[in-house]
Short mmCIF file of C-alpha atoms in Angstrom, two decimals:
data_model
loop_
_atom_site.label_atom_id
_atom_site.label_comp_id
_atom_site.label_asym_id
_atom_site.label_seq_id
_atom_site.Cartn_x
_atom_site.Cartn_y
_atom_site.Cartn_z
CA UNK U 12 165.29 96.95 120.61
CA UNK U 13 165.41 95.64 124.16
CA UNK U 14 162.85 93.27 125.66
CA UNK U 15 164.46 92.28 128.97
CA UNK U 16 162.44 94.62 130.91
CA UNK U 17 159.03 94.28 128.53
CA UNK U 18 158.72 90.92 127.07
CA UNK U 19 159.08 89.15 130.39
CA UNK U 20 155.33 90.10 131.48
CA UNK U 21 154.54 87.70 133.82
CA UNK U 22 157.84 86.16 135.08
CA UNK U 23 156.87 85.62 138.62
CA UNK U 24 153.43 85.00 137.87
CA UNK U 25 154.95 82.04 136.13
CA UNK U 26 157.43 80.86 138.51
CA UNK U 27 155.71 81.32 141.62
CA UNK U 28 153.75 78.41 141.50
CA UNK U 29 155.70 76.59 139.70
CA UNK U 30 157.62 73.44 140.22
CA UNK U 31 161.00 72.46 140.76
CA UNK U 32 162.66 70.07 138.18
CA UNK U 33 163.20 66.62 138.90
CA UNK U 34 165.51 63.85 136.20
CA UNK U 35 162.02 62.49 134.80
CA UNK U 36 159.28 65.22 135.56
CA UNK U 37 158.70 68.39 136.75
CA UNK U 38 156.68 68.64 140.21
CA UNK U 39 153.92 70.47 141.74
CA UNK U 40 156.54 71.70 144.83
CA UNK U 41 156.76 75.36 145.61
CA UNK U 42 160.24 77.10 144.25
CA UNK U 43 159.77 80.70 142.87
CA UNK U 44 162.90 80.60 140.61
CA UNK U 45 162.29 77.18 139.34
CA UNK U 46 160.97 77.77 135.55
CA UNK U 47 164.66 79.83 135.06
CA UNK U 48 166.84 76.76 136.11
CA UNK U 49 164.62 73.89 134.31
CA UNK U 50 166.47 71.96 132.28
CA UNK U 51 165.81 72.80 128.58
CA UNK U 52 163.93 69.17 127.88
CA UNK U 53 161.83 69.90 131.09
CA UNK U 54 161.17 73.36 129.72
CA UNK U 55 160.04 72.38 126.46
CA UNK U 56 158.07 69.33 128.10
CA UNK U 57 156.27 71.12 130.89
CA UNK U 58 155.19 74.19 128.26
CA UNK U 59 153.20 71.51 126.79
CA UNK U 60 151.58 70.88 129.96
CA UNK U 61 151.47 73.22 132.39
CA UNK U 62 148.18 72.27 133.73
CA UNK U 63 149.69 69.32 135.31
CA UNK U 64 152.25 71.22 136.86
CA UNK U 65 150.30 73.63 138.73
CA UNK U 66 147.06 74.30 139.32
CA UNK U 67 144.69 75.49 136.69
CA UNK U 68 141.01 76.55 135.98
CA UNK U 69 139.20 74.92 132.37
CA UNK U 70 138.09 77.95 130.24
CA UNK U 71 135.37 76.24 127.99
CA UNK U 72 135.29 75.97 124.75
CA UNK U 73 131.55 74.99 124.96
CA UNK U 74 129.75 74.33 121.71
CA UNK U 75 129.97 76.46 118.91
CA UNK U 76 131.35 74.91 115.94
CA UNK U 77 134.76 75.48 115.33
CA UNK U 78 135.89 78.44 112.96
CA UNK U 79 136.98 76.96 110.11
CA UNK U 80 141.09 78.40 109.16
CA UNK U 81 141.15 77.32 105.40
CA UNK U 82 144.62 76.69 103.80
CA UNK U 83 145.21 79.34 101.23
CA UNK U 84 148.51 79.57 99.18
CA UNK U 85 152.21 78.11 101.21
CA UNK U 86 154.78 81.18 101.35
CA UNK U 87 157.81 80.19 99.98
CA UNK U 88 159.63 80.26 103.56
CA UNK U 89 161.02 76.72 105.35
CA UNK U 90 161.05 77.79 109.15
CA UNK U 91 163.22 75.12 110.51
CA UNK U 92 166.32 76.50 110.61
CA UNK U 93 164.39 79.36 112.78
CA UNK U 94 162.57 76.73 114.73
CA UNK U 95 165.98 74.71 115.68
CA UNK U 96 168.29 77.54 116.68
CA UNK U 97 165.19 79.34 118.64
CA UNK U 98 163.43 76.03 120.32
CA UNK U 99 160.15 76.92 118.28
CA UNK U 100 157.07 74.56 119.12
CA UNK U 101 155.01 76.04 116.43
CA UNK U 102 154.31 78.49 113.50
CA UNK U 103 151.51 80.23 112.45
CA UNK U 104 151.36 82.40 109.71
CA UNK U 105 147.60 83.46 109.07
CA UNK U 106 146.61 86.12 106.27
CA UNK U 107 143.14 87.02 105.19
CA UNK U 108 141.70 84.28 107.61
CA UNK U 109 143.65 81.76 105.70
CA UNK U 110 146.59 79.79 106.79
CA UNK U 111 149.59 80.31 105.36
CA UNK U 112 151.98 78.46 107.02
CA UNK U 113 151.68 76.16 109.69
CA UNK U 114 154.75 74.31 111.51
CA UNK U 115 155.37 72.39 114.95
CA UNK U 116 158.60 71.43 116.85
CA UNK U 117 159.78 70.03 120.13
CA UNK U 118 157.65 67.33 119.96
CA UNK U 119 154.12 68.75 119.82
CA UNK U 120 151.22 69.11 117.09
CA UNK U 121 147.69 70.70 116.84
CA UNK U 122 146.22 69.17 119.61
CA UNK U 123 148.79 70.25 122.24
CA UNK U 124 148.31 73.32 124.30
CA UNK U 125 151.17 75.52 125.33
CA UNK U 126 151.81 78.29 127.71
CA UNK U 127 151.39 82.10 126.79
CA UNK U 128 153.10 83.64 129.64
CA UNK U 129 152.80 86.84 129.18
CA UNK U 130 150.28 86.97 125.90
CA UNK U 131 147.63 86.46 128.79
CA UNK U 132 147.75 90.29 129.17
CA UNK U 133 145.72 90.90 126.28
CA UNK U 134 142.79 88.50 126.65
CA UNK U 135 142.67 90.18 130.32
CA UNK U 136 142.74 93.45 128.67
CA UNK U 137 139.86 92.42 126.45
CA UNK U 138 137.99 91.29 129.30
CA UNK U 139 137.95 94.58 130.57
CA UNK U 140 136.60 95.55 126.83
CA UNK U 141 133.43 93.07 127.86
CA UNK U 142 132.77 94.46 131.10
CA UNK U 143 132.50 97.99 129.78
CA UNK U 144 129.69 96.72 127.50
CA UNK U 145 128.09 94.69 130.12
CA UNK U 146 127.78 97.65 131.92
CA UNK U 147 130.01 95.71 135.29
CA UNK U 148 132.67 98.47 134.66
CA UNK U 149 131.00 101.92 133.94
CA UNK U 150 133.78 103.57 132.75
CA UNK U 151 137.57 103.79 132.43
CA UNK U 152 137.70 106.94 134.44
CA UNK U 153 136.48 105.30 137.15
CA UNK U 154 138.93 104.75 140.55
CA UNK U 155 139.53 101.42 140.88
CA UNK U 156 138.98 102.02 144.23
CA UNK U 157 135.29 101.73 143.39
CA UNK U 158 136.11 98.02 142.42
CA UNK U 159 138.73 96.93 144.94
CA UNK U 160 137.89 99.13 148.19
CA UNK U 161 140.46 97.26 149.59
CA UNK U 162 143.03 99.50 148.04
CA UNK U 163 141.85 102.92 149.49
CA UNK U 164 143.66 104.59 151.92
CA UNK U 165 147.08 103.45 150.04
CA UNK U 166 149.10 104.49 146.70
CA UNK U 167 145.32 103.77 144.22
CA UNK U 168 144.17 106.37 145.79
CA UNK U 169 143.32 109.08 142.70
CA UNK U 170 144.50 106.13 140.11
CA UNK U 171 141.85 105.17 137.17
CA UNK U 172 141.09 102.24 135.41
CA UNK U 173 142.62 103.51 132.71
CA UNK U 174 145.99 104.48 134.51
CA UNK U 175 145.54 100.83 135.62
CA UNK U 176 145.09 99.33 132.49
CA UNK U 177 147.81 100.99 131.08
CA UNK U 178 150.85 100.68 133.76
CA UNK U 179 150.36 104.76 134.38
CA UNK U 180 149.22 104.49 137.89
CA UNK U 181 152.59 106.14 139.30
CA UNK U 182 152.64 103.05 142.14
CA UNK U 183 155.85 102.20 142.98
CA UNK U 184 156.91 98.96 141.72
CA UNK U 185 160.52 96.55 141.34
CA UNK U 186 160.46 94.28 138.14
CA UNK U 187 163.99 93.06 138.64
CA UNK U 188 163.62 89.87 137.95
CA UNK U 189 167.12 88.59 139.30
CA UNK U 190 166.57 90.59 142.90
CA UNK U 191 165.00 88.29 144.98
CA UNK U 192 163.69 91.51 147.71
CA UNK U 193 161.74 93.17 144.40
CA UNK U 194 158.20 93.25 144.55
CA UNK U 195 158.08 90.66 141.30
CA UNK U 196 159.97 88.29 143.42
CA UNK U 197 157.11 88.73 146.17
CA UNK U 198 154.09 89.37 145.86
CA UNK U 199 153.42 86.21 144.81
CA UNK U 200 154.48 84.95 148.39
CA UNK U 201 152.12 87.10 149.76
CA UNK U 202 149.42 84.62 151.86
CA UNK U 203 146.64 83.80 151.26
CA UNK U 204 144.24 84.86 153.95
CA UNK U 205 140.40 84.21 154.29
CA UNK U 206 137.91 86.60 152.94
CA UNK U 207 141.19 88.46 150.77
CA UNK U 208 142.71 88.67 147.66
CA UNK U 209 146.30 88.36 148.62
CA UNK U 210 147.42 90.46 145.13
CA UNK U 211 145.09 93.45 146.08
CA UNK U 212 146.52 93.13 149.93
CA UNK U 213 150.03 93.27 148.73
CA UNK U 214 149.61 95.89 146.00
CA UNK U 215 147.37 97.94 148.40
CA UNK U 216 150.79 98.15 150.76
CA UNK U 217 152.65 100.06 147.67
CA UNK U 218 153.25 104.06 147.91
CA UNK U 219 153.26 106.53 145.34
CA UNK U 220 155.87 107.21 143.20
CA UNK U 221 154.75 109.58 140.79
CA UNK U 222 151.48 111.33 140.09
CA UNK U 223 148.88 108.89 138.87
CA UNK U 224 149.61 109.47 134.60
CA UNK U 225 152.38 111.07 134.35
CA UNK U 226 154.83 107.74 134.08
CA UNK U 227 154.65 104.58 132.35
CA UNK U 228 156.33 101.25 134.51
CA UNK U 229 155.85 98.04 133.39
CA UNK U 230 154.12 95.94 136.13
CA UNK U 231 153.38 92.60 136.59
CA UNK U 232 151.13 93.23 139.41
CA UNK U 233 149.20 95.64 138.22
CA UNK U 234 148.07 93.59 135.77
CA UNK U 235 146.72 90.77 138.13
CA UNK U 236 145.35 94.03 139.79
CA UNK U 237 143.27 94.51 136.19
CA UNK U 238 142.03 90.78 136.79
CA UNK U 239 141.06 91.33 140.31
CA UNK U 240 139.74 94.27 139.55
CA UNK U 241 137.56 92.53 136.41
CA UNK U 242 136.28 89.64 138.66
CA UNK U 243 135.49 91.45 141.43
CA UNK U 244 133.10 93.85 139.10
CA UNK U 245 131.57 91.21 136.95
CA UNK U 246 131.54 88.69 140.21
CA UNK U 247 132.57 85.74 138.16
CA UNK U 248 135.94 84.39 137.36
CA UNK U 249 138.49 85.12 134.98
CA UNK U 250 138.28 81.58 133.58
CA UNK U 251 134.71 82.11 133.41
CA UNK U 252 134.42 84.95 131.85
CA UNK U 253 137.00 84.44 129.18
CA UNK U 254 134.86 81.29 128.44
CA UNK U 255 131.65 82.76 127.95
CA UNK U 256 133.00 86.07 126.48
CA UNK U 257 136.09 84.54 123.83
CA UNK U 258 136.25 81.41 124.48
CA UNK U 259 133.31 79.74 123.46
CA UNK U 260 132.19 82.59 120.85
CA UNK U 261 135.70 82.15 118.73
CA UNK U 262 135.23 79.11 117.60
CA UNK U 263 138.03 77.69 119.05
CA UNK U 264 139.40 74.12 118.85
CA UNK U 265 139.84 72.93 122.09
CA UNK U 266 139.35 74.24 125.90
CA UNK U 267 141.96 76.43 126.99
CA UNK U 268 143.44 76.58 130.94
CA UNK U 269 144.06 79.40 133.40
CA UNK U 270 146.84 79.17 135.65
CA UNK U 271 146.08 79.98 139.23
CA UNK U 272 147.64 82.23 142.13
CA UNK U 273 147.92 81.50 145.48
CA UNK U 274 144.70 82.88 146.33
CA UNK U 275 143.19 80.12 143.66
CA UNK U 276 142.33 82.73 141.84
CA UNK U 277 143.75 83.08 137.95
CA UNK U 278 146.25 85.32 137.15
CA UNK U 279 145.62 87.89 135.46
CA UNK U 280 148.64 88.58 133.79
CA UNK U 281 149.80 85.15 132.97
CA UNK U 282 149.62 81.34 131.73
CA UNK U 283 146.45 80.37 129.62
CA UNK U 284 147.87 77.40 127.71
CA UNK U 285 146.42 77.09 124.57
CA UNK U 286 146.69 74.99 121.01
CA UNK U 287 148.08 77.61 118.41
CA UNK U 288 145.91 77.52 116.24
CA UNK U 289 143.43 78.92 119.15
CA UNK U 290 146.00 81.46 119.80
CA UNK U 291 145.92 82.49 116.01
CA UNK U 292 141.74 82.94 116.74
CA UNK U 293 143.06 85.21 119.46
CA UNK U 294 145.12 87.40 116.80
CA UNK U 295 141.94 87.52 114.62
CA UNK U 296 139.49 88.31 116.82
CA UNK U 297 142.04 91.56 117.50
CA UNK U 298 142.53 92.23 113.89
CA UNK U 299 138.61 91.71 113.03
CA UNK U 300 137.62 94.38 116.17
CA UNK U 301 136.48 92.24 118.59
CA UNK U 302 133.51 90.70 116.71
CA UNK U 303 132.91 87.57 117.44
CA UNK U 304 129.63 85.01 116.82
CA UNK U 305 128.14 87.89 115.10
CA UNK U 306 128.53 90.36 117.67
CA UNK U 307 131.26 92.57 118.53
CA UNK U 308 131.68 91.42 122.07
CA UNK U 309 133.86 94.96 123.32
CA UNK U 310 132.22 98.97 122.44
CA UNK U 311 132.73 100.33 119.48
CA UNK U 312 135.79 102.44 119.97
CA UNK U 313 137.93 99.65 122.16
CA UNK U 314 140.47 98.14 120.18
CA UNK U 315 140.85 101.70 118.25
CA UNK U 316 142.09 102.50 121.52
CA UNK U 317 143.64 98.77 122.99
CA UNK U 318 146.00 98.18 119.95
CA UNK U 319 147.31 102.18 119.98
CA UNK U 320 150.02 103.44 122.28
CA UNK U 321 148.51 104.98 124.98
CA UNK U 322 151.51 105.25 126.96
CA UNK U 323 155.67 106.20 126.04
CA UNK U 324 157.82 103.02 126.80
CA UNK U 325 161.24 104.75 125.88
CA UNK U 326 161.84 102.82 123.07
CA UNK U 327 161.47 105.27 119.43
CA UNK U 328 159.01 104.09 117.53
CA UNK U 329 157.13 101.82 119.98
CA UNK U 330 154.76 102.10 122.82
CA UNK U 331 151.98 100.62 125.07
CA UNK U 332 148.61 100.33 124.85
CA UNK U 333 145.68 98.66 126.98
CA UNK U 334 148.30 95.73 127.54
CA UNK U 335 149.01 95.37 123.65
CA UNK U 336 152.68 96.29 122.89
CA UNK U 337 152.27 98.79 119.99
CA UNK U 338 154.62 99.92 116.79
CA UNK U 339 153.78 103.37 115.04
CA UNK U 340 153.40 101.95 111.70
CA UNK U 341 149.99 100.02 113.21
CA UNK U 342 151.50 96.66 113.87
CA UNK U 343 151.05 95.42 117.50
CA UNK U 344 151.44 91.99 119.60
CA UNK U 345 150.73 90.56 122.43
CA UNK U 346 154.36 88.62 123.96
CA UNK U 347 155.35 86.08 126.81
CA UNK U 348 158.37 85.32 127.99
CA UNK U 349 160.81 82.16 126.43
CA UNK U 350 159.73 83.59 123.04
CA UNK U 351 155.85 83.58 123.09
CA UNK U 352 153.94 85.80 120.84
CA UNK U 353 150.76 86.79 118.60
CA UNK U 354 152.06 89.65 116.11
CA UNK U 355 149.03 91.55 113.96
CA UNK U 356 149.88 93.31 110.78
CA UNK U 357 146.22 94.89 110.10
CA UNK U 358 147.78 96.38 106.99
CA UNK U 359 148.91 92.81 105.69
CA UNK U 360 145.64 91.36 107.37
CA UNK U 361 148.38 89.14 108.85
CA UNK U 362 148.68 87.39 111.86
CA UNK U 363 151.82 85.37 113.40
CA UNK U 364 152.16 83.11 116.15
CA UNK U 365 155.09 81.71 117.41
CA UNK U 366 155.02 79.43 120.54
CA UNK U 367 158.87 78.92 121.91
CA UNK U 368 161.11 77.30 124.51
CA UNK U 369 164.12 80.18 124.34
CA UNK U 370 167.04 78.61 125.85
CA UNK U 371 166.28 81.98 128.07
CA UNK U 372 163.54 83.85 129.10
CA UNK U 373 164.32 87.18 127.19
CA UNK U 374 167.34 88.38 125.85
CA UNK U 375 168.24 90.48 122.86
CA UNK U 376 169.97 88.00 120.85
CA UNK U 377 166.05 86.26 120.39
CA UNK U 378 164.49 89.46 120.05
CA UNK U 379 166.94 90.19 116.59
CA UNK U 380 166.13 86.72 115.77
CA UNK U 381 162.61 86.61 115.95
CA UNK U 382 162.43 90.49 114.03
CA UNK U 383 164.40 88.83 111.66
CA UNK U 384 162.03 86.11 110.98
CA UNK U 385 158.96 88.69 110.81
CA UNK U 386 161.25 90.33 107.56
CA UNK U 387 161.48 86.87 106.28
CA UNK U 388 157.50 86.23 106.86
CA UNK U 389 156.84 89.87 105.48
CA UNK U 390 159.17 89.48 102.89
CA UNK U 391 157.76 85.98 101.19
CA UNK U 392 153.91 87.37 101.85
CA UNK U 393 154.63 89.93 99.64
CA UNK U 394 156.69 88.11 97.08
CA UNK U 395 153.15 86.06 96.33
CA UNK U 396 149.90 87.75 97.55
CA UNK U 397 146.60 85.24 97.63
CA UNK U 398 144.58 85.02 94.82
#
């Protein structure tokens, strides 16, 4: 299965902003390649800490009480030998709202966030979700010129929020992330100018490839498009939102933070840091259809559609949905570069979550390794079901 060209999701959205490495620290300078030529102790250290690295917006946990994750009965599975030879910072094995397994590396424990990279997708995705039921989006088939006016006149024209949503618009777009003139290696560079949203400015510059629907590409900027497009409708900010829609309805542990672009706005596509046991909430609130606080916070029919492949990815057996990566057999996953990832087995009722430091940011030799860890997993839940 290859993930060079779909597991990194947000790169650039990553690297863009962030800093060089120094002997002792990273640093808040600007370098776009810099997160692909740290160090592997700076890597590991800064994923713990990303806020401090670049800048960041608090999504609030605010004050609901924390949702209990009860311990229900160990697998029979050690992880370390997993954990060592794939720089894993934690495990999470959740089934039936219990935990199964639970296991930290490099350093960290419960109370240290770590970056999703890439993961971000879905909570953006989900955001959308909540502005459909608050009525800020009125429908899917909507242009998203209606949103971001900005982009008429160029390649959006004719495109939907649901060609948006799922990486159908037929805009052209380069996701080569070792070609320094592709639009991944750009558009983060684009300035920031007042009164405009330098993502919508560049991506409004982009022609047409191919006829709106008719051809799945994976891009990165499309899906800071989705956030631009979600803020500008709801007039709040992602960070914002995500608090008072997820956030502070999951009954999560501990705030969470947004990375920010250039524009200071957050990225839609990349870089909330989180602790993982928050990111296992994340997998639940998927697997239990969006209902959170005793309310199911998207419409009805949303993740029926989110977690589904909506769109042909070229690899047999696999596809994409509204930014969930989706397997035919039901499984699907939200995944981040350097190894991040929440995987949802609705069958099994089972969620994992690795957090990682690859010693690279994709490659197929991880991918094996980590769908050879998900047998093992599999493989020991159903040697000894829960009581």
């Amino acid at each position: 299965m290859t993930r060079l060209r779909t597991l990194a999701a947000a790169l650039l959205l990553s690297v863009a902003l962030a800093a060089p490495v120094c002997a002792q620290q990273p640093t808040p300078e600007s370098n776009p390649a810099a997160v692909l030529f740290w160090a592997p102790a700076d890597r590991e250290r800064a994923f713990r800490q990303m806020e401090t690295v670049m800048p960041h917006a608090t999504v609030s946990r605010g004050e609901t009480p924390v949702r209990a994750l009860p311990v229900g009965e160990p697998i029979a599975l050690d992880p370390s030998a997993y954990m060592a030879a794939e720089k894993v910072a934690g495990v999470l094995v959740i089934q039936d709202g219990r935990i199964r397994l639970e296991r930290y590396g490099l350093g960290i424990d419960e109370r240290d966030h770590w970056v999703s990279f890439s993961m971000t997708k879905s909570l953006t995705s989900t955001l959308v979700g909540t502005a459909l039921k608050s009525g800020a989006i009125g429908s899917l088939e909507d242009p998203v010129t209606l949103y971001l006016p900005a982009l008429a006149g160029g390649g959006y024209d004719g495109v939907t929020v649901r060609q948006l949503l799922t990486m159908t618009s037929g805009v052209r777009w380069n996701e080569d992330y070792f070609d320094p003139t592709s639009d991944v290696a750009r558009f983060l560079q684009e300035p920031a100018r007042p009164g405009e949203d330098p993502v919508v400015t560049y991506m409004g510059r982009l022609p047409r490839a191919a006829e709106p629907g008719t051809r799945w590409n994976y891009s990165t900027g499309e899906t800071n498009l989705v956030g631009s497009l979600i803020a500008a409708a709801e007039g709040k900010p992602l960070a914002q939102l995500l608090s008072e829609r997820i956030w502070s309805r999951a009954g999560m542990e501990a705030d969470a933070y947004w990375a920010l672009d250039q524009g200071g706005r957050e990225m839609g596509g990349c870089c909330v840091s989180a602790t993982l046991r928050d990111w296992g909430r994340i997998g639940l609130m998927a697997l239990e259809d969006g209902w959170l606080d005793g309310e199911r916070i998207v419409p009805d029919d949303w993740f029926a559609q989110a977690v589904v492949k909506q769109a042909e990815t070229g690899d047999p057996g696999e596809g994409y949905g509204f930014q969930w990566w989706t397997k035919d057999d039901g499984i699907y996953a939200a995944y981040g570069i350097f190894g991040q990832t929440i995987r949802v087995d609705p069958e099994r009722g089972l969620i994992i979550v690795l957090l990682s430091a690859w010693p690279r940011a994709v490659g197929q030799p991880h991918s094996t390794a980590r769908e050879a860890f998900f047998r093992q997993v599999e493989a020991a839940v159903d040697a000894a079901p829960q009581p």
